[in-house]
Amino acid sequence: MTETRDLRIGDVARLVGTTPRTIRYYEEIGLLPDAGADRLAGAHRLYGEAEVERLREVMRLKALLGVSLDELKELIAAEDARAALRSQLRRDDVDPARRRQLLVEALGHLERQLELVHRRQGELGKLEADLAERRRRVRRRMRELDDEGVVSEPGPAGGAGPPDAEAAEVGRR
Amino acid sequence: MTETRDLRIGDVARLVGTTPRTIRYYEEIGLLPDAGADRLAGAHRLYGEAEVERLREVMRLKALLGVSLDELKELIAAEDARAALRSQLRRDDVDPARRRQLLVEALGHLERQLELVHRRQGELGKLEADLAERRRRVRRRMRELDDEGVVSEPGPAGGAGPPDAEAAEVGRR
DNA sequence: TAAGAACTTGACGTTCACGTAAGCTCCGCG
DNA sequence: CGCGGAGCTTACGTGAACGTCAAGTTCTTA
């Protein structure tokens, strides 16, 4: 159950909801590892579950954090550390110092990502509060308008209320 | 103190942290209202606090929701309704039916924005949970590593081993 | 009123993130 | 074994979102 790597680029694209071109492009700019540095020129790229996961992560971070692919390259270096760890484990190359270093690296990157996520959550929270507040005000003004106007008058029919030109209490700005 | 409109495009740009070109571009594509449809050809654009606010809102939504300027145009239609309301109030053109319609419109747009914000918050929350979980695992593995080989074997080079705080500043690449 | 900074329109250039087309190659199948 | 569909490389094209340059104009201030 080591790693299967029996998916081709089109399969992967369909799995994660993108196009082969995009996957090749990501590889080209170094966002994804060369899917077959071993692969003899001209042969098909082959992927396993691990690279599908990584691509998913890339797309998720891109969408949610709104960073450029270049910035993303820095960010997802955590995946590199994870991959290195895994391949190290498979080769039972258990140099504890090296392993610790990889873990420290991964931890650092995870913390950077979390930092970004938290910043964004904060801003989104503020935005939500502002929008909710504005909604509250609009609702209040609507209530006031409906109350003050005479009885019944639901539809967009003409008529409407009397030229009652007062009650101009408006939430400034 | 109705509206001052004594800011020029460069001032506004500095205030909100962008460039004049961007502001003109936003106007060009209809994201911002023609800052002076009245303005005789060739004269300087003039802005007031209201348009500065709107621009800020535009940039905030763009950054936080990651939508295209085209989608943004739909989204911020709420601002148009608000502007309409205000200008209506200034001209004490108080047709209650029209006012109600504007309020309904604004409410709808606010709700769409909130919907988007909530969706995004959900996804960000999930991402945060995933990242935190991974961090937890990395930390656990690091603890295990440190506990297990504490005195049994010295590393290959230098003092590798003890849970010493920071010995691994990496400058790879 | 003269100078110079900031602005105007118009047009072309640029970067990012892919799309698309061409010509050739590889791989599963009948 | 042949063939059709997916993949490969190379290269040029594209839309979004501005940047930049030029030539002229408008505002402000000394």
Short mmCIF file of C-alpha atoms (C1' of nucleotides) in Angstrom, two decimals:
data_model
loop_
_atom_site.label_atom_id
_atom_site.label_comp_id
_atom_site.label_asym_id
_atom_site.label_seq_id
_atom_site.Cartn_x
_atom_site.Cartn_y
_atom_site.Cartn_z
CA MET A 1 0.00 0.00 0.00
CA THR A 2 2.95 2.25 -0.56
CA GLU A 3 1.71 4.46 -3.37
CA THR A 4 -0.20 3.57 -6.44
CA ARG A 5 0.45 6.38 -8.94
CA ASP A 6 -1.88 5.12 -11.59
CA LEU A 7 -3.73 8.31 -12.37
CA ARG A 8 -3.12 10.33 -15.47
CA ILE A 9 -3.31 14.08 -15.73
CA GLY A 10 -6.86 14.09 -17.05
CA ASP A 11 -8.09 11.92 -14.21
CA VAL A 12 -6.51 14.18 -11.66
CA ALA A 13 -7.96 17.24 -13.32
CA ARG A 14 -11.42 15.76 -13.17
CA LEU A 15 -10.95 14.69 -9.57
CA VAL A 16 -10.04 18.12 -8.31
CA GLY A 17 -12.10 20.15 -10.73
CA THR A 18 -9.58 21.81 -12.96
CA THR A 19 -7.86 21.26 -16.30
CA PRO A 20 -4.74 19.39 -17.38
CA ARG A 21 -3.28 22.64 -18.61
CA THR A 22 -3.50 24.13 -15.14
CA ILE A 23 -1.77 21.14 -13.60
CA ARG A 24 1.06 21.32 -16.11
CA TYR A 25 1.32 25.02 -15.50
CA TYR A 26 1.59 24.52 -11.78
CA GLU A 27 4.31 22.01 -12.33
CA GLU A 28 6.05 24.37 -14.71
CA ILE A 29 6.25 27.16 -12.18
CA GLY A 30 7.33 24.77 -9.46
CA LEU A 31 4.12 24.81 -7.49
CA LEU A 32 3.76 21.08 -7.97
CA PRO A 33 6.74 18.73 -8.05
CA ASP A 34 7.84 17.37 -11.41
CA ALA A 35 5.41 14.50 -11.69
CA GLY A 36 8.08 12.18 -12.94
CA ALA A 37 11.53 13.64 -12.94
CA ASP A 38 12.35 10.05 -13.77
CA ARG A 39 9.77 9.96 -16.52
CA LEU A 40 11.53 9.72 -19.86
CA ALA A 41 10.85 12.68 -22.11
CA GLY A 42 7.51 12.37 -23.76
CA ALA A 43 6.02 9.79 -21.44
CA HIS A 44 2.80 10.41 -19.55
CA ARG A 45 2.76 11.98 -16.12
CA LEU A 46 1.51 9.67 -13.41
CA TYR A 47 -0.06 10.70 -10.14
CA GLY A 48 -1.05 9.05 -6.88
CA GLU A 49 -3.36 9.96 -4.06
CA ALA A 50 -0.69 12.09 -2.42
CA GLU A 51 -0.32 14.49 -5.33
CA VAL A 52 -4.08 14.70 -5.72
CA GLU A 53 -4.24 15.77 -2.10
CA ARG A 54 -1.52 18.33 -2.58
CA LEU A 55 -3.23 19.81 -5.60
CA ARG A 56 -6.46 20.04 -3.64
CA GLU A 57 -4.64 21.87 -0.89
CA VAL A 58 -3.05 24.24 -3.35
CA MET A 59 -6.39 25.11 -4.87
CA ARG A 60 -7.98 25.53 -1.50
CA LEU A 61 -5.34 27.91 -0.23
CA LYS A 62 -5.39 29.84 -3.47
CA ALA A 63 -9.14 30.30 -3.31
CA LEU A 64 -9.43 31.05 0.38
CA LEU A 65 -6.35 33.11 1.02
CA GLY A 66 -6.31 34.94 -2.28
CA VAL A 67 -2.57 34.78 -2.70
CA SER A 68 -0.60 34.70 -5.92
CA LEU A 69 0.79 31.41 -7.12
CA ASP A 70 4.20 32.74 -6.29
CA GLU A 71 3.30 33.45 -2.69
CA LEU A 72 1.58 30.11 -2.59
CA LYS A 73 4.84 28.46 -3.50
CA GLU A 74 6.34 29.74 -0.28
CA LEU A 75 3.30 28.83 1.73
CA ILE A 76 2.92 25.24 0.70
CA ALA A 77 6.53 24.44 1.39
CA ALA A 78 4.99 22.65 4.35
CA GLU A 79 3.90 19.97 1.94
CA ASP A 80 7.46 19.51 0.83
CA ALA A 81 8.50 18.86 4.38
CA ARG A 82 5.67 16.38 4.79
CA ALA A 83 6.60 14.64 1.59
CA ALA A 84 10.21 14.49 2.64
CA LEU A 85 9.18 12.99 5.94
CA ARG A 86 7.11 10.34 4.27
CA SER A 87 9.72 9.35 1.77
CA GLN A 88 12.20 9.25 4.59
CA LEU A 89 9.99 6.88 6.51
CA ARG A 90 9.62 4.61 3.53
CA ARG A 91 13.34 4.34 3.15
CA ASP A 92 13.60 3.85 6.91
CA ASP A 93 16.27 6.48 6.79
CA VAL A 94 15.76 7.39 10.38
CA ASP A 95 18.20 10.09 11.13
CA PRO A 96 16.50 11.71 14.11
CA ALA A 97 18.20 15.05 13.67
CA ARG A 98 17.04 15.32 10.07
CA ARG A 99 13.58 14.16 11.03
CA ARG A 100 13.33 16.74 13.74
CA GLN A 101 14.39 19.43 11.35
CA LEU A 102 11.69 18.43 8.90
CA LEU A 103 9.11 18.50 11.64
CA VAL A 104 10.23 21.93 12.77
CA GLU A 105 9.99 23.14 9.21
CA ALA A 106 6.52 21.76 8.71
CA LEU A 107 5.44 23.29 11.99
CA GLY A 108 6.70 26.70 10.95
CA HIS A 109 4.84 26.61 7.69
CA LEU A 110 1.67 25.42 9.31
CA GLU A 111 1.90 28.30 11.71
CA ARG A 112 2.33 30.79 8.90
CA GLN A 113 -0.72 29.41 7.18
CA LEU A 114 -2.74 29.55 10.36
CA GLU A 115 -1.61 33.09 10.93
CA LEU A 116 -2.90 34.06 7.50
CA VAL A 117 -6.13 32.22 8.07
CA HIS A 118 -6.69 33.99 11.35
CA ARG A 119 -5.96 37.40 9.94
CA ARG A 120 -8.46 36.74 7.22
CA GLN A 121 -11.04 35.43 9.64
CA GLY A 122 -10.68 38.61 11.61
CA GLU A 123 -11.25 40.80 8.60
CA LEU A 124 -14.17 38.69 7.46
CA GLY A 125 -15.66 38.93 10.92
CA LYS A 126 -15.41 42.68 10.86
CA LEU A 127 -16.99 42.76 7.44
CA GLU A 128 -19.78 40.53 8.59
CA ALA A 129 -20.46 42.74 11.58
CA ASP A 130 -20.56 45.83 9.40
CA LEU A 131 -22.90 44.24 6.90
CA ALA A 132 -25.17 42.92 9.62
CA GLU A 133 -25.29 46.34 11.20
CA ARG A 134 -26.23 47.94 7.93
CA ARG A 135 -28.89 45.34 7.39
CA ARG A 136 -30.28 46.08 10.80
CA ARG A 137 -30.55 49.75 9.96
CA VAL A 138 -32.19 49.16 6.63
CA ARG A 139 -34.72 46.91 8.29
CA ARG A 140 -35.44 49.50 10.93
CA ARG A 141 -35.96 52.21 8.36
CA MET A 142 -38.25 49.93 6.46
CA ARG A 143 -40.28 49.25 9.53
CA GLU A 144 -40.53 52.95 10.27
CA LEU A 145 -41.62 53.67 6.75
CA ASP A 146 -44.29 51.00 6.84
CA ASP A 147 -45.56 52.03 10.27
CA GLU A 148 -45.82 55.69 9.49
CA GLY A 149 -47.59 55.21 6.18
CA VAL A 150 -51.30 54.65 6.55
CA VAL A 151 -52.97 51.32 6.75
CA SER A 152 -52.35 48.64 4.16
CA GLU A 153 -50.43 49.29 0.97
CA PRO A 154 -48.41 46.25 0.03
CA GLY A 155 -48.17 46.28 -3.73
CA PRO A 156 -46.32 48.67 -6.03
CA ALA A 157 -49.64 50.26 -6.86
CA GLY A 158 -49.67 54.04 -7.21
CA GLY A 159 -51.49 55.90 -4.46
CA ALA A 160 -49.14 55.50 -1.57
CA GLY A 161 -49.03 57.56 1.55
CA PRO A 162 -49.86 61.19 2.02
CA PRO A 163 -47.27 63.85 1.17
CA ASP A 164 -46.33 63.68 4.77
CA ALA A 165 -42.96 65.40 4.61
CA GLU A 166 -41.55 64.80 8.04
CA ALA A 167 -40.01 62.05 10.10
CA ALA A 168 -36.74 62.65 8.33
CA GLU A 169 -34.66 60.99 10.99
CA VAL A 170 -31.96 59.35 8.99
CA GLY A 171 -29.05 57.37 10.25
CA ARG A 172 -26.33 59.66 9.11
CA ARG A 173 -23.73 58.22 6.90
CA MET B 1 -22.36 70.11 5.52
CA THR B 2 -24.13 68.29 2.79
CA GLU B 3 -21.15 67.02 0.84
CA THR B 4 -17.81 68.62 0.40
CA ARG B 5 -16.30 66.97 -2.67
CA ASP B 6 -13.00 68.72 -2.41
CA LEU B 7 -10.68 65.74 -2.88
CA ARG B 8 -8.83 65.08 -6.06
CA ILE B 9 -8.05 61.71 -7.50
CA GLY B 10 -4.54 61.62 -6.07
CA ASP B 11 -5.78 62.41 -2.58
CA VAL B 12 -8.36 59.68 -2.74
CA ALA B 13 -5.80 57.22 -4.01
CA ARG B 14 -3.52 57.98 -1.10
CA LEU B 15 -6.38 57.80 1.36
CA VAL B 16 -7.44 54.32 0.35
CA GLY B 17 -4.05 53.01 -0.65
CA THR B 18 -4.26 52.63 -4.39
CA THR B 19 -3.39 54.61 -7.52
CA PRO B 20 -5.23 57.18 -9.61
CA ARG B 21 -5.10 54.83 -12.55
CA THR B 22 -7.02 52.21 -10.64
CA ILE B 23 -9.69 54.69 -9.66
CA ARG B 24 -10.10 55.83 -13.24
CA TYR B 25 -10.22 52.23 -14.35
CA TYR B 26 -12.95 51.43 -11.84
CA GLU B 27 -14.91 54.37 -13.10
CA GLU B 28 -14.33 53.29 -16.67
CA ILE B 29 -15.80 49.85 -16.13
CA GLY B 30 -18.69 51.24 -14.16
CA LEU B 31 -17.62 50.04 -10.77
CA LEU B 32 -17.52 53.59 -9.51
CA PRO B 33 -19.94 56.26 -10.67
CA ASP B 34 -18.70 58.87 -13.09
CA ALA B 35 -17.07 61.24 -10.63
CA GLY B 36 -18.55 64.21 -12.30
CA ALA B 37 -20.90 63.44 -15.13
CA ASP B 38 -21.44 67.17 -14.84
CA ARG B 39 -17.72 67.87 -14.93
CA LEU B 40 -16.87 69.61 -18.18
CA ALA B 41 -14.53 67.62 -20.37
CA GLY B 42 -10.99 67.90 -19.19
CA ALA B 43 -11.71 69.19 -15.73
CA HIS B 44 -10.45 67.39 -12.65
CA ARG B 45 -12.51 64.72 -10.96
CA LEU B 46 -13.68 65.69 -7.49
CA TYR B 47 -14.57 63.35 -4.69
CA GLY B 48 -16.21 63.56 -1.30
CA GLU B 49 -16.24 61.39 1.76
CA ALA B 50 -19.04 59.26 0.33
CA GLU B 51 -17.08 58.12 -2.70
CA VAL B 52 -14.03 57.47 -0.59
CA GLU B 53 -16.17 55.19 1.53
CA ARG B 54 -17.52 53.42 -1.50
CA LEU B 55 -14.09 52.86 -2.91
CA ARG B 56 -12.95 51.46 0.42
CA GLU B 57 -15.90 49.10 0.41
CA VAL B 58 -15.12 47.99 -3.13
CA MET B 59 -11.54 47.22 -2.25
CA ARG B 60 -12.54 45.41 0.89
CA LEU B 61 -15.02 43.17 -0.86
CA LYS B 62 -12.57 42.51 -3.65
CA ALA B 63 -9.86 41.48 -1.25
CA LEU B 64 -11.97 39.45 1.13
CA LEU B 65 -14.40 37.77 -1.21
CA GLY B 66 -12.00 37.26 -4.08
CA VAL B 67 -14.51 38.12 -6.75
CA SER B 68 -13.85 39.65 -10.15
CA LEU B 69 -14.54 43.30 -10.69
CA ASP B 70 -17.43 42.26 -12.86
CA GLU B 71 -19.04 40.22 -10.13
CA LEU B 72 -18.27 43.01 -7.76
CA LYS B 73 -20.30 45.33 -9.92
CA GLU B 74 -23.35 43.23 -9.24
CA LEU B 75 -22.57 42.92 -5.57
CA ILE B 76 -22.09 46.54 -4.71
CA ALA B 77 -25.30 47.57 -6.36
CA ALA B 78 -26.38 47.95 -2.77
CA GLU B 79 -24.33 51.11 -2.66
CA ASP B 80 -26.26 52.45 -5.60
CA ALA B 81 -29.46 51.95 -3.71
CA ARG B 82 -28.01 53.70 -0.71
CA ALA B 83 -26.79 56.56 -2.83
CA ALA B 84 -30.17 56.84 -4.47
CA LEU B 85 -31.80 56.93 -1.08
CA ARG B 86 -29.53 59.69 0.10
CA SER B 87 -29.90 61.85 -2.96
CA GLN B 88 -33.62 61.32 -2.70
CA LEU B 89 -33.58 62.55 0.86
CA ARG B 90 -31.62 65.62 -0.07
CA ARG B 91 -34.13 66.55 -2.69
CA ASP B 92 -36.88 65.77 -0.19
CA ASP B 93 -38.40 63.73 -2.93
CA VAL B 94 -40.21 61.53 -0.53
CA ASP B 95 -42.23 59.14 -2.56
CA PRO B 96 -42.70 56.37 0.01
CA ALA B 97 -43.24 53.67 -2.58
CA ARG B 98 -40.01 54.49 -4.31
CA ARG B 99 -38.24 54.70 -0.98
CA ARG B 100 -39.52 51.34 0.07
CA GLN B 101 -38.36 49.83 -3.18
CA LEU B 102 -34.88 51.20 -2.66
CA LEU B 103 -34.78 49.79 0.83
CA VAL B 104 -35.88 46.40 -0.38
CA GLU B 105 -33.20 46.49 -3.01
CA ALA B 106 -30.49 47.43 -0.55
CA LEU B 107 -31.65 44.70 1.77
CA GLY B 108 -31.43 42.10 -0.96
CA HIS B 109 -27.91 43.07 -1.86
CA LEU B 110 -26.82 43.12 1.75
CA GLU B 111 -28.19 39.65 2.14
CA ARG B 112 -26.31 38.41 -0.89
CA GLN B 113 -23.11 39.83 0.48
CA LEU B 114 -23.71 38.28 3.87
CA GLU B 115 -24.42 34.97 2.24
CA LEU B 116 -21.08 35.11 0.48
CA VAL B 117 -19.31 36.13 3.65
CA HIS B 118 -20.85 33.24 5.54
CA ARG B 119 -19.96 30.69 2.93
CA ARG B 120 -16.41 31.92 3.01
CA GLN B 121 -16.31 31.91 6.77
CA GLY B 122 -17.42 28.32 6.73
CA GLU B 123 -14.70 27.27 4.36
CA LEU B 124 -12.10 29.21 6.27
CA GLY B 125 -13.25 27.57 9.47
CA LYS B 126 -12.85 24.15 7.94
CA LEU B 127 -9.41 25.07 6.69
CA GLU B 128 -8.44 26.34 10.10
CA ALA B 129 -9.59 23.13 11.74
CA ASP B 130 -7.62 21.03 9.27
CA LEU B 131 -4.49 23.07 9.73
CA ALA B 132 -4.78 23.01 13.50
CA GLU B 133 -5.24 19.27 13.42
CA ARG B 134 -2.15 18.82 11.32
CA ARG B 135 -0.22 21.08 13.63
CA ARG B 136 -1.33 19.00 16.55
CA ARG B 137 -0.04 15.86 14.86
CA VAL B 138 3.28 17.37 13.96
CA ARG B 139 3.72 18.50 17.54
CA ARG B 140 2.88 15.07 18.85
CA ARG B 141 5.35 13.40 16.53
CA MET B 142 7.97 15.85 17.59
CA ARG B 143 7.34 15.11 21.24
CA GLU B 144 7.55 11.39 20.56
CA LEU B 145 10.78 11.81 18.71
CA ASP B 146 12.32 13.86 21.47
CA ASP B 147 11.15 11.56 24.23
CA GLU B 148 12.19 8.35 22.60
CA GLY B 149 15.81 9.09 21.71
CA VAL B 150 16.65 11.41 24.50
CA VAL B 151 19.93 9.97 25.77
CA SER B 152 20.28 6.72 23.91
CA GLU B 153 22.22 7.99 20.92
CA PRO B 154 24.02 11.17 20.02
CA GLY B 155 23.42 12.53 16.58
CA PRO B 156 25.94 12.21 13.75
CA ALA B 157 27.04 15.80 13.82
CA GLY B 158 26.93 18.15 16.74
CA GLY B 159 24.57 17.93 19.64
CA ALA B 160 21.47 16.65 17.97
CA GLY B 161 18.78 15.68 20.29
CA PRO B 162 17.48 17.33 23.38
CA PRO B 163 14.23 19.22 23.24
CA ASP B 164 16.23 22.35 23.07
CA ALA B 165 14.14 25.21 21.83
CA GLU B 166 15.58 26.33 18.54
CA ALA B 167 18.56 24.77 16.88
CA ALA B 168 17.17 24.43 13.43
CA GLU B 169 17.10 27.63 11.50
CA VAL B 170 17.03 26.43 7.96
CA GLY B 171 18.09 28.37 4.94
CA ARG B 172 17.40 25.95 2.21
CA ARG B 173 17.33 26.62 -1.53
"C1'" DT C 1 0.49 86.25 -14.17
"C1'" DA C 2 3.81 82.83 -14.64
"C1'" DA C 3 5.40 78.39 -13.18
"C1'" DG C 4 4.99 73.90 -11.89
"C1'" DA C 5 2.52 70.18 -9.81
"C1'" DA C 6 -1.32 67.40 -10.49
"C1'" DC C 7 -4.77 66.08 -13.66
"C1'" DT C 8 -6.91 64.94 -18.36
"C1'" DT C 9 -7.64 61.62 -22.35
"C1'" DG C 10 -5.77 58.15 -25.37
"C1'" DA C 11 -3.13 54.54 -26.42
"C1'" DC C 12 -0.11 50.99 -25.90
"C1'" DG C 13 2.51 47.76 -22.64
"C1'" DT C 14 2.69 44.24 -18.90
"C1'" DT C 15 1.91 40.49 -15.63
"C1'" DC C 16 -0.66 36.69 -14.09
"C1'" DA C 17 -2.97 32.58 -14.87
"C1'" DC C 18 -4.14 30.04 -17.70
"C1'" DG C 19 -6.63 28.74 -22.96
"C1'" DT C 20 -5.89 27.00 -27.47
"C1'" DA C 21 -3.86 25.10 -31.51
"C1'" DA C 22 -0.37 22.16 -33.97
"C1'" DG C 23 2.27 18.28 -34.66
"C1'" DC C 24 3.77 14.29 -32.68
"C1'" DT C 25 3.71 10.24 -29.23
"C1'" DC C 26 2.06 6.94 -26.13
"C1'" DC C 27 -1.19 3.52 -24.45
"C1'" DG C 28 -5.31 0.54 -23.99
"C1'" DC C 29 -8.53 -2.21 -27.02
"C1'" DG C 30 -10.60 -5.03 -30.36
"C1'" DC D 1 -1.44 -4.76 -35.22
"C1'" DG D 2 -3.72 -0.94 -36.06
"C1'" DC D 3 -6.30 2.88 -34.36
"C1'" DG D 4 -8.47 6.29 -31.67
"C1'" DG D 5 -8.28 8.98 -27.64
"C1'" DA D 6 -5.58 10.98 -24.23
"C1'" DG D 7 -0.96 13.04 -23.38
"C1'" DC D 8 3.37 15.36 -24.66
"C1'" DT D 9 5.95 19.67 -25.97
"C1'" DT D 10 6.17 24.12 -27.97
"C1'" DA D 11 4.35 28.26 -28.88
"C1'" DC D 12 1.34 31.71 -29.48
"C1'" DG D 13 -3.28 33.83 -27.81
"C1'" DT D 14 -6.34 35.89 -24.22
"C1'" DG D 15 -8.91 38.37 -20.50
"C1'" DA D 16 -8.52 40.76 -16.29
"C1'" DA D 17 -6.52 44.39 -13.94
"C1'" DC D 18 -4.00 47.52 -14.02
"C1'" DG D 19 1.06 50.25 -15.39
"C1'" DT D 20 3.23 53.57 -18.21
"C1'" DC D 21 4.09 57.02 -21.49
"C1'" DA D 22 2.89 61.22 -24.21
"C1'" DA D 23 0.94 65.52 -25.16
"C1'" DG D 24 -1.94 68.73 -23.66
"C1'" DT D 25 -4.93 71.13 -19.73
"C1'" DT D 26 -6.29 72.73 -15.29
"C1'" DC D 27 -5.33 74.31 -10.46
"C1'" DT D 28 -2.84 76.37 -7.12
"C1'" DT D 29 0.48 79.23 -5.32
"C1'" DA D 30 4.19 82.53 -5.27
#
